[in-house]
Amino acid sequence: MEAEKLFEMLKKSQEAKGYYFSNDRERVMELIEALIQNKERYGYMACPCRLASGNRDQDKDILCPCVYREPDVKEYGSCYCNLYVSIEWNDNKIRHEYVPERRPAEKMII
């Protein structure tokens, strides 16, 4: 899937849910390209900011959008990758703080 096509598809579906792409278009497109690369590599779009195992069941929590996006955006205005953000984050109405990793250590590849 071409990056621009995926961008438009995700933008439409996720904005309807209240999640927006970061205003940093270059960073967003890098992440979109990484999602496409993970889809080609693993067969699913694993979070581009985390190491996927290649086992879909083990990685189901990091299928983009990951299960951590909602609490991250609620608490910090941005997901871990800074791909999905709130309107307030994009409008600089809230601080752009570091979003800590919520994924349990036992799920991470070492």
Tab-separated table of N, CA and C in Angstrom:
chain	number	residue	atom	x	y	z
A	1	MET	N	0.859	-1.189	0.000
A	1	MET	CA	0.000	0.000	0.000
A	1	MET	C	0.896	1.240	0.000
A	2	GLU	N	0.615	2.134	-0.869
A	2	GLU	CA	1.383	3.365	-0.980
A	2	GLU	C	1.163	4.242	0.259
A	3	ALA	N	2.204	4.907	0.690
A	3	ALA	CA	2.167	5.702	1.917
A	3	ALA	C	1.071	6.772	1.898
A	4	GLU	N	0.950	7.476	0.812
A	4	GLU	CA	-0.051	8.555	0.747
A	4	GLU	C	-1.469	7.996	0.849
A	5	LYS	N	-1.703	6.848	0.230
A	5	LYS	CA	-3.010	6.204	0.291
A	5	LYS	C	-3.337	5.772	1.729
A	6	LEU	N	-2.347	5.154	2.379
A	6	LEU	CA	-2.537	4.718	3.754
A	6	LEU	C	-2.749	5.924	4.667
A	7	PHE	N	-1.988	6.985	4.436
A	7	PHE	CA	-2.148	8.216	5.207
A	7	PHE	C	-3.587	8.704	5.136
A	8	GLU	N	-4.120	8.810	3.934
A	8	GLU	CA	-5.482	9.332	3.746
A	8	GLU	C	-6.526	8.407	4.370
A	9	MET	N	-6.337	7.113	4.220
A	9	MET	CA	-7.281	6.145	4.788
A	9	MET	C	-7.295	6.232	6.322
A	10	LEU	N	-6.103	6.231	6.911
A	10	LEU	CA	-6.014	6.297	8.373
A	10	LEU	C	-6.482	7.648	8.906
A	11	LYS	N	-6.146	8.707	8.203
A	11	LYS	CA	-6.561	10.054	8.623
A	11	LYS	C	-8.078	10.121	8.740
A	12	LYS	N	-8.745	9.659	7.711
A	12	LYS	CA	-10.212	9.698	7.686
A	12	LYS	C	-10.808	8.839	8.805
A	13	SER	N	-10.334	7.608	8.933
A	13	SER	CA	-10.926	6.696	9.921
A	13	SER	C	-10.591	7.096	11.357
A	14	GLN	N	-9.401	7.605	11.592
A	14	GLN	CA	-8.994	7.912	12.962
A	14	GLN	C	-9.481	9.297	13.431
A	15	GLU	N	-9.536	10.257	12.530
A	15	GLU	CA	-10.069	11.573	12.923
A	15	GLU	C	-11.522	11.450	13.351
A	16	ALA	N	-12.247	10.530	12.734
A	16	ALA	CA	-13.647	10.300	13.115
A	16	ALA	C	-13.738	9.812	14.562
A	17	LYS	N	-12.650	9.228	15.070
A	17	LYS	CA	-12.597	8.730	16.447
A	17	LYS	C	-11.931	9.722	17.394
A	18	GLY	N	-11.526	10.883	16.872
A	18	GLY	CA	-10.922	11.910	17.715
A	18	GLY	C	-9.410	11.836	17.819
A	19	TYR	N	-8.761	11.081	16.919
A	19	TYR	CA	-7.302	10.969	16.909
A	19	TYR	C	-6.781	11.589	15.620
A	20	TYR	N	-5.771	12.422	15.751
A	20	TYR	CA	-5.247	13.179	14.623
A	20	TYR	C	-3.780	12.851	14.410
A	21	PHE	N	-3.326	12.981	13.166
A	21	PHE	CA	-1.906	12.848	12.908
A	21	PHE	C	-1.204	14.091	13.424
A	22	SER	N	0.006	13.907	13.888
A	22	SER	CA	0.833	15.027	14.312
A	22	SER	C	0.987	16.008	13.155
A	23	ASN	N	1.188	17.268	13.484
A	23	ASN	CA	1.423	18.294	12.456
A	23	ASN	C	2.778	18.115	11.779
A	24	ASP	N	3.647	17.299	12.351
A	24	ASP	CA	4.970	17.054	11.778
A	24	ASP	C	4.822	16.040	10.639
A	25	ARG	N	4.483	16.540	9.480
A	25	ARG	CA	4.164	15.698	8.319
A	25	ARG	C	5.327	14.766	7.940
A	26	GLU	N	6.540	15.268	8.021
A	26	GLU	CA	7.699	14.441	7.667
A	26	GLU	C	7.800	13.235	8.609
A	27	ARG	N	7.636	13.478	9.900
A	27	ARG	CA	7.685	12.388	10.891
A	27	ARG	C	6.523	11.413	10.664
A	28	VAL	N	5.350	11.927	10.411
A	28	VAL	CA	4.180	11.080	10.169
A	28	VAL	C	4.418	10.178	8.961
A	29	MET	N	4.952	10.723	7.898
A	29	MET	CA	5.170	9.919	6.696
A	29	MET	C	6.263	8.863	6.930
A	30	GLU	N	7.267	9.183	7.742
A	30	GLU	CA	8.286	8.180	8.098
A	30	GLU	C	7.628	7.023	8.851
A	31	LEU	N	6.723	7.345	9.772
A	31	LEU	CA	6.030	6.312	10.539
A	31	LEU	C	5.089	5.494	9.656
A	32	ILE	N	4.417	6.148	8.725
A	32	ILE	CA	3.529	5.455	7.783
A	32	ILE	C	4.349	4.473	6.934
A	33	GLU	N	5.505	4.923	6.459
A	33	GLU	CA	6.390	4.047	5.678
A	33	GLU	C	6.829	2.849	6.521
A	34	ALA	N	7.115	3.092	7.808
A	34	ALA	CA	7.531	2.009	8.703
A	34	ALA	C	6.376	1.031	8.946
A	35	LEU	N	5.147	1.530	9.011
A	35	LEU	CA	3.980	0.645	9.142
A	35	LEU	C	3.869	-0.261	7.912
A	36	ILE	N	4.076	0.315	6.751
A	36	ILE	CA	4.018	-0.457	5.503
A	36	ILE	C	5.132	-1.503	5.495
A	37	GLN	N	6.305	-1.121	5.920
A	37	GLN	CA	7.432	-2.052	5.977
A	37	GLN	C	7.134	-3.202	6.951
A	38	ASN	N	6.543	-2.885	8.103
A	38	ASN	CA	6.177	-3.940	9.060
A	38	ASN	C	5.106	-4.856	8.494
A	39	LYS	N	4.168	-4.297	7.742
A	39	LYS	CA	3.127	-5.111	7.094
A	39	LYS	C	3.769	-6.091	6.123
A	40	GLU	N	4.752	-5.615	5.349
A	40	GLU	CA	5.452	-6.484	4.401
A	40	GLU	C	6.292	-7.528	5.136
A	41	ARG	N	6.928	-7.125	6.219
A	41	ARG	CA	7.824	-8.004	6.969
A	41	ARG	C	7.077	-9.055	7.781
A	42	TYR	N	6.025	-8.627	8.505
A	42	TYR	CA	5.334	-9.506	9.450
A	42	TYR	C	3.938	-9.950	9.013
A	43	GLY	N	3.374	-9.223	8.058
A	43	GLY	CA	2.011	-9.525	7.649
A	43	GLY	C	0.980	-8.711	8.404
A	44	TYR	N	1.443	-7.816	9.264
A	44	TYR	CA	0.562	-6.927	10.030
A	44	TYR	C	1.315	-5.641	10.349
A	45	MET	N	0.525	-4.587	10.572
A	45	MET	CA	1.129	-3.280	10.825
A	45	MET	C	1.416	-3.116	12.321
A	46	ALA	N	2.569	-3.611	12.724
A	46	ALA	CA	3.006	-3.456	14.103
A	46	ALA	C	3.482	-2.023	14.315
A	47	CYS	N	3.347	-1.551	15.528
A	47	CYS	CA	3.813	-0.220	15.909
A	47	CYS	C	5.245	-0.031	15.409
A	48	PRO	N	5.506	1.055	14.688
A	48	PRO	CA	6.846	1.267	14.151
A	48	PRO	C	7.870	1.697	15.200
A	49	CYS	N	7.433	1.982	16.395
A	49	CYS	CA	8.326	2.459	17.452
A	49	CYS	C	8.671	1.374	18.462
A	50	ARG	N	8.224	0.175	18.187
A	50	ARG	CA	8.484	-0.950	19.087
A	50	ARG	C	8.976	-2.132	18.256
A	51	LEU	N	9.687	-3.052	18.910
A	51	LEU	CA	10.144	-4.251	18.222
A	51	LEU	C	9.040	-5.296	18.219
A	52	ALA	N	8.672	-5.726	17.043
A	52	ALA	CA	7.657	-6.771	16.918
A	52	ALA	C	8.346	-8.138	16.940
A	53	SER	N	7.616	-9.130	17.394
A	53	SER	CA	8.173	-10.479	17.496
A	53	SER	C	8.007	-11.276	16.206
A	54	GLY	N	7.048	-10.870	15.391
A	54	GLY	CA	6.703	-11.657	14.215
A	54	GLY	C	5.564	-12.620	14.498
A	55	ASN	N	5.134	-12.663	15.743
A	55	ASN	CA	4.010	-13.502	16.169
A	55	ASN	C	2.826	-12.574	16.421
A	56	ARG	N	1.858	-12.619	15.538
A	56	ARG	CA	0.717	-11.695	15.631
A	56	ARG	C	0.015	-11.762	16.987
A	57	ASP	N	-0.184	-12.961	17.524
A	57	ASP	CA	-0.844	-13.090	18.827
A	57	ASP	C	-0.054	-12.392	19.922
A	58	GLN	N	1.241	-12.563	19.897
A	58	GLN	CA	2.090	-11.920	20.907
A	58	GLN	C	2.113	-10.401	20.729
A	59	ASP	N	1.988	-9.958	19.491
A	59	ASP	CA	2.065	-8.528	19.174
A	59	ASP	C	0.713	-7.835	19.065
A	60	LYS	N	-0.380	-8.526	19.392
A	60	LYS	CA	-1.698	-7.920	19.159
A	60	LYS	C	-1.883	-6.593	19.899
A	61	ASP	N	-1.160	-6.395	20.989
A	61	ASP	CA	-1.257	-5.132	21.728
A	61	ASP	C	-0.565	-3.976	21.019
A	62	ILE	N	0.314	-4.292	20.062
A	62	ILE	CA	1.031	-3.226	19.351
A	62	ILE	C	0.657	-3.148	17.877
A	63	LEU	N	-0.484	-3.733	17.504
A	63	LEU	CA	-0.994	-3.522	16.147
A	63	LEU	C	-1.475	-2.085	16.087
A	64	CYS	N	-1.000	-1.346	15.125
A	64	CYS	CA	-1.314	0.080	15.043
A	64	CYS	C	-2.740	0.282	14.543
A	65	PRO	N	-3.540	1.088	15.236
A	65	PRO	CA	-3.208	1.798	16.463
A	65	PRO	C	-3.186	0.852	17.662
A	66	CYS	N	-2.144	0.956	18.439
A	66	CYS	CA	-1.939	0.035	19.556
A	66	CYS	C	-2.926	0.296	20.701
A	67	VAL	N	-3.013	-0.662	21.587
A	67	VAL	CA	-3.938	-0.538	22.724
A	67	VAL	C	-3.500	0.548	23.699
A	68	TYR	N	-2.273	1.017	23.565
A	68	TYR	CA	-1.752	2.043	24.478
A	68	TYR	C	-2.051	3.461	23.987
A	69	ARG	N	-2.513	3.571	22.748
A	69	ARG	CA	-2.771	4.896	22.179
A	69	ARG	C	-3.791	5.674	22.993
A	70	GLU	N	-4.914	5.049	23.311
A	70	GLU	CA	-5.977	5.772	24.018
A	70	GLU	C	-5.501	6.347	25.354
A	71	PRO	N	-4.900	5.536	26.234
A	71	PRO	CA	-4.437	6.133	27.491
A	71	PRO	C	-3.299	7.139	27.286
A	72	ASP	N	-2.436	6.906	26.303
A	72	ASP	CA	-1.344	7.857	26.042
A	72	ASP	C	-1.889	9.213	25.607
A	73	VAL	N	-2.810	9.197	24.638
A	73	VAL	CA	-3.364	10.460	24.136
A	73	VAL	C	-4.179	11.147	25.226
A	74	LYS	N	-4.894	10.361	26.012
A	74	LYS	CA	-5.684	10.941	27.099
A	74	LYS	C	-4.787	11.632	28.133
A	75	GLU	N	-3.690	10.976	28.493
A	75	GLU	CA	-2.808	11.514	29.531
A	75	GLU	C	-1.786	12.520	29.015
A	76	TYR	N	-1.226	12.276	27.826
A	76	TYR	CA	-0.121	13.099	27.323
A	76	TYR	C	-0.457	13.912	26.076
A	77	GLY	N	-1.603	13.612	25.444
A	77	GLY	CA	-1.965	14.315	24.216
A	77	GLY	C	-1.329	13.703	22.982
A	78	SER	N	-0.559	12.628	23.168
A	78	SER	CA	0.131	11.987	22.060
A	78	SER	C	0.342	10.518	22.383
A	79	CYS	N	0.393	9.693	21.330
A	79	CYS	CA	0.768	8.296	21.548
A	79	CYS	C	2.293	8.218	21.677
A	80	TYR	N	2.768	7.060	22.015
A	80	TYR	CA	4.200	6.820	22.222
A	80	TYR	C	5.050	7.278	21.033
A	81	CYS	N	4.572	7.037	19.819
A	81	CYS	CA	5.320	7.387	18.593
A	81	CYS	C	5.168	8.850	18.173
A	82	ASN	N	4.208	9.535	18.731
A	82	ASN	CA	3.815	10.875	18.284
A	82	ASN	C	3.155	10.847	16.914
A	83	LEU	N	2.620	9.683	16.544
A	83	LEU	CA	1.878	9.584	15.284
A	83	LEU	C	0.475	10.133	15.488
A	84	TYR	N	-0.214	9.611	16.499
A	84	TYR	CA	-1.569	10.065	16.816
A	84	TYR	C	-1.530	11.011	17.998
A	85	VAL	N	-2.215	12.132	17.829
A	85	VAL	CA	-2.218	13.167	18.865
A	85	VAL	C	-3.613	13.763	18.993
A	86	SER	N	-3.774	14.552	20.034
A	86	SER	CA	-5.026	15.288	20.224
A	86	SER	C	-4.930	16.629	19.494
A	87	ILE	N	-6.073	17.252	19.317
A	87	ILE	CA	-6.122	18.600	18.714
A	87	ILE	C	-5.306	19.570	19.574
A	88	GLU	N	-5.440	19.438	20.886
A	88	GLU	CA	-4.733	20.330	21.812
A	88	GLU	C	-3.215	20.191	21.645
A	89	TRP	N	-2.751	18.981	21.421
A	89	TRP	CA	-1.316	18.740	21.211
A	89	TRP	C	-0.862	19.423	19.922
A	90	ASN	N	-1.644	19.231	18.849
A	90	ASN	CA	-1.298	19.852	17.565
A	90	ASN	C	-1.348	21.371	17.640
A	91	ASP	N	-2.269	21.906	18.440
A	91	ASP	CA	-2.412	23.365	18.571
A	91	ASP	C	-1.492	23.957	19.625
A	92	ASN	N	-0.598	23.124	20.181
A	92	ASN	CA	0.351	23.559	21.219
A	92	ASN	C	-0.336	24.143	22.449
A	93	LYS	N	-1.512	23.623	22.775
A	93	LYS	CA	-2.233	24.070	23.964
A	93	LYS	C	-1.842	23.252	25.190
A	94	ILE	N	-1.133	22.143	24.948
A	94	ILE	CA	-0.607	21.334	26.047
A	94	ILE	C	0.874	21.071	25.772
A	95	ARG	N	1.617	20.811	26.832
A	95	ARG	CA	3.054	20.543	26.697
A	95	ARG	C	3.292	19.242	25.945
A	96	HIS	N	4.337	19.239	25.161
A	96	HIS	CA	4.737	18.032	24.446
A	96	HIS	C	5.736	17.294	25.331
A	97	GLU	N	5.185	16.444	26.174
A	97	GLU	CA	6.003	15.697	27.118
A	97	GLU	C	6.394	14.347	26.534
A	98	TYR	N	7.450	13.778	27.110
A	98	TYR	CA	7.871	12.429	26.748
A	98	TYR	C	6.766	11.468	27.171
A	99	VAL	N	6.382	10.582	26.271
A	99	VAL	CA	5.364	9.569	26.563
A	99	VAL	C	6.091	8.285	26.950
A	100	PRO	N	5.971	7.852	28.188
A	100	PRO	CA	6.681	6.644	28.610
A	100	PRO	C	6.072	5.373	28.005
A	101	GLU	N	6.886	4.359	27.915
A	101	GLU	CA	6.446	3.067	27.395
A	101	GLU	C	5.485	2.417	28.371
A	102	ARG	N	4.319	2.033	27.909
A	102	ARG	CA	3.324	1.344	28.738
A	102	ARG	C	3.350	-0.167	28.533
A	103	ARG	N	3.971	-0.594	27.466
A	103	ARG	CA	3.969	-2.031	27.170
A	103	ARG	C	4.741	-2.780	28.260
A	104	PRO	N	4.139	-3.818	28.818
A	104	PRO	CA	4.813	-4.581	29.875
A	104	PRO	C	6.121	-5.190	29.369
A	105	ALA	N	7.128	-5.178	30.214
A	105	ALA	CA	8.464	-5.664	29.854
A	105	ALA	C	8.423	-7.109	29.358
A	106	GLU	N	7.547	-7.914	29.911
A	106	GLU	CA	7.514	-9.327	29.507
A	106	GLU	C	7.026	-9.512	28.060
A	107	LYS	N	6.403	-8.485	27.481
A	107	LYS	CA	5.954	-8.567	26.088
A	107	LYS	C	7.026	-8.091	25.109
A	108	MET	N	8.044	-7.456	25.637
A	108	MET	CA	9.089	-6.900	24.769
A	108	MET	C	10.132	-7.946	24.428
A	109	ILE	N	10.657	-7.829	23.225
A	109	ILE	CA	11.706	-8.740	22.768
A	109	ILE	C	13.028	-8.260	23.366
A	110	ILE	N	13.779	-9.198	23.883
A	110	ILE	CA	15.081	-8.817	24.466
A	110	ILE	C	16.192	-9.393	23.619
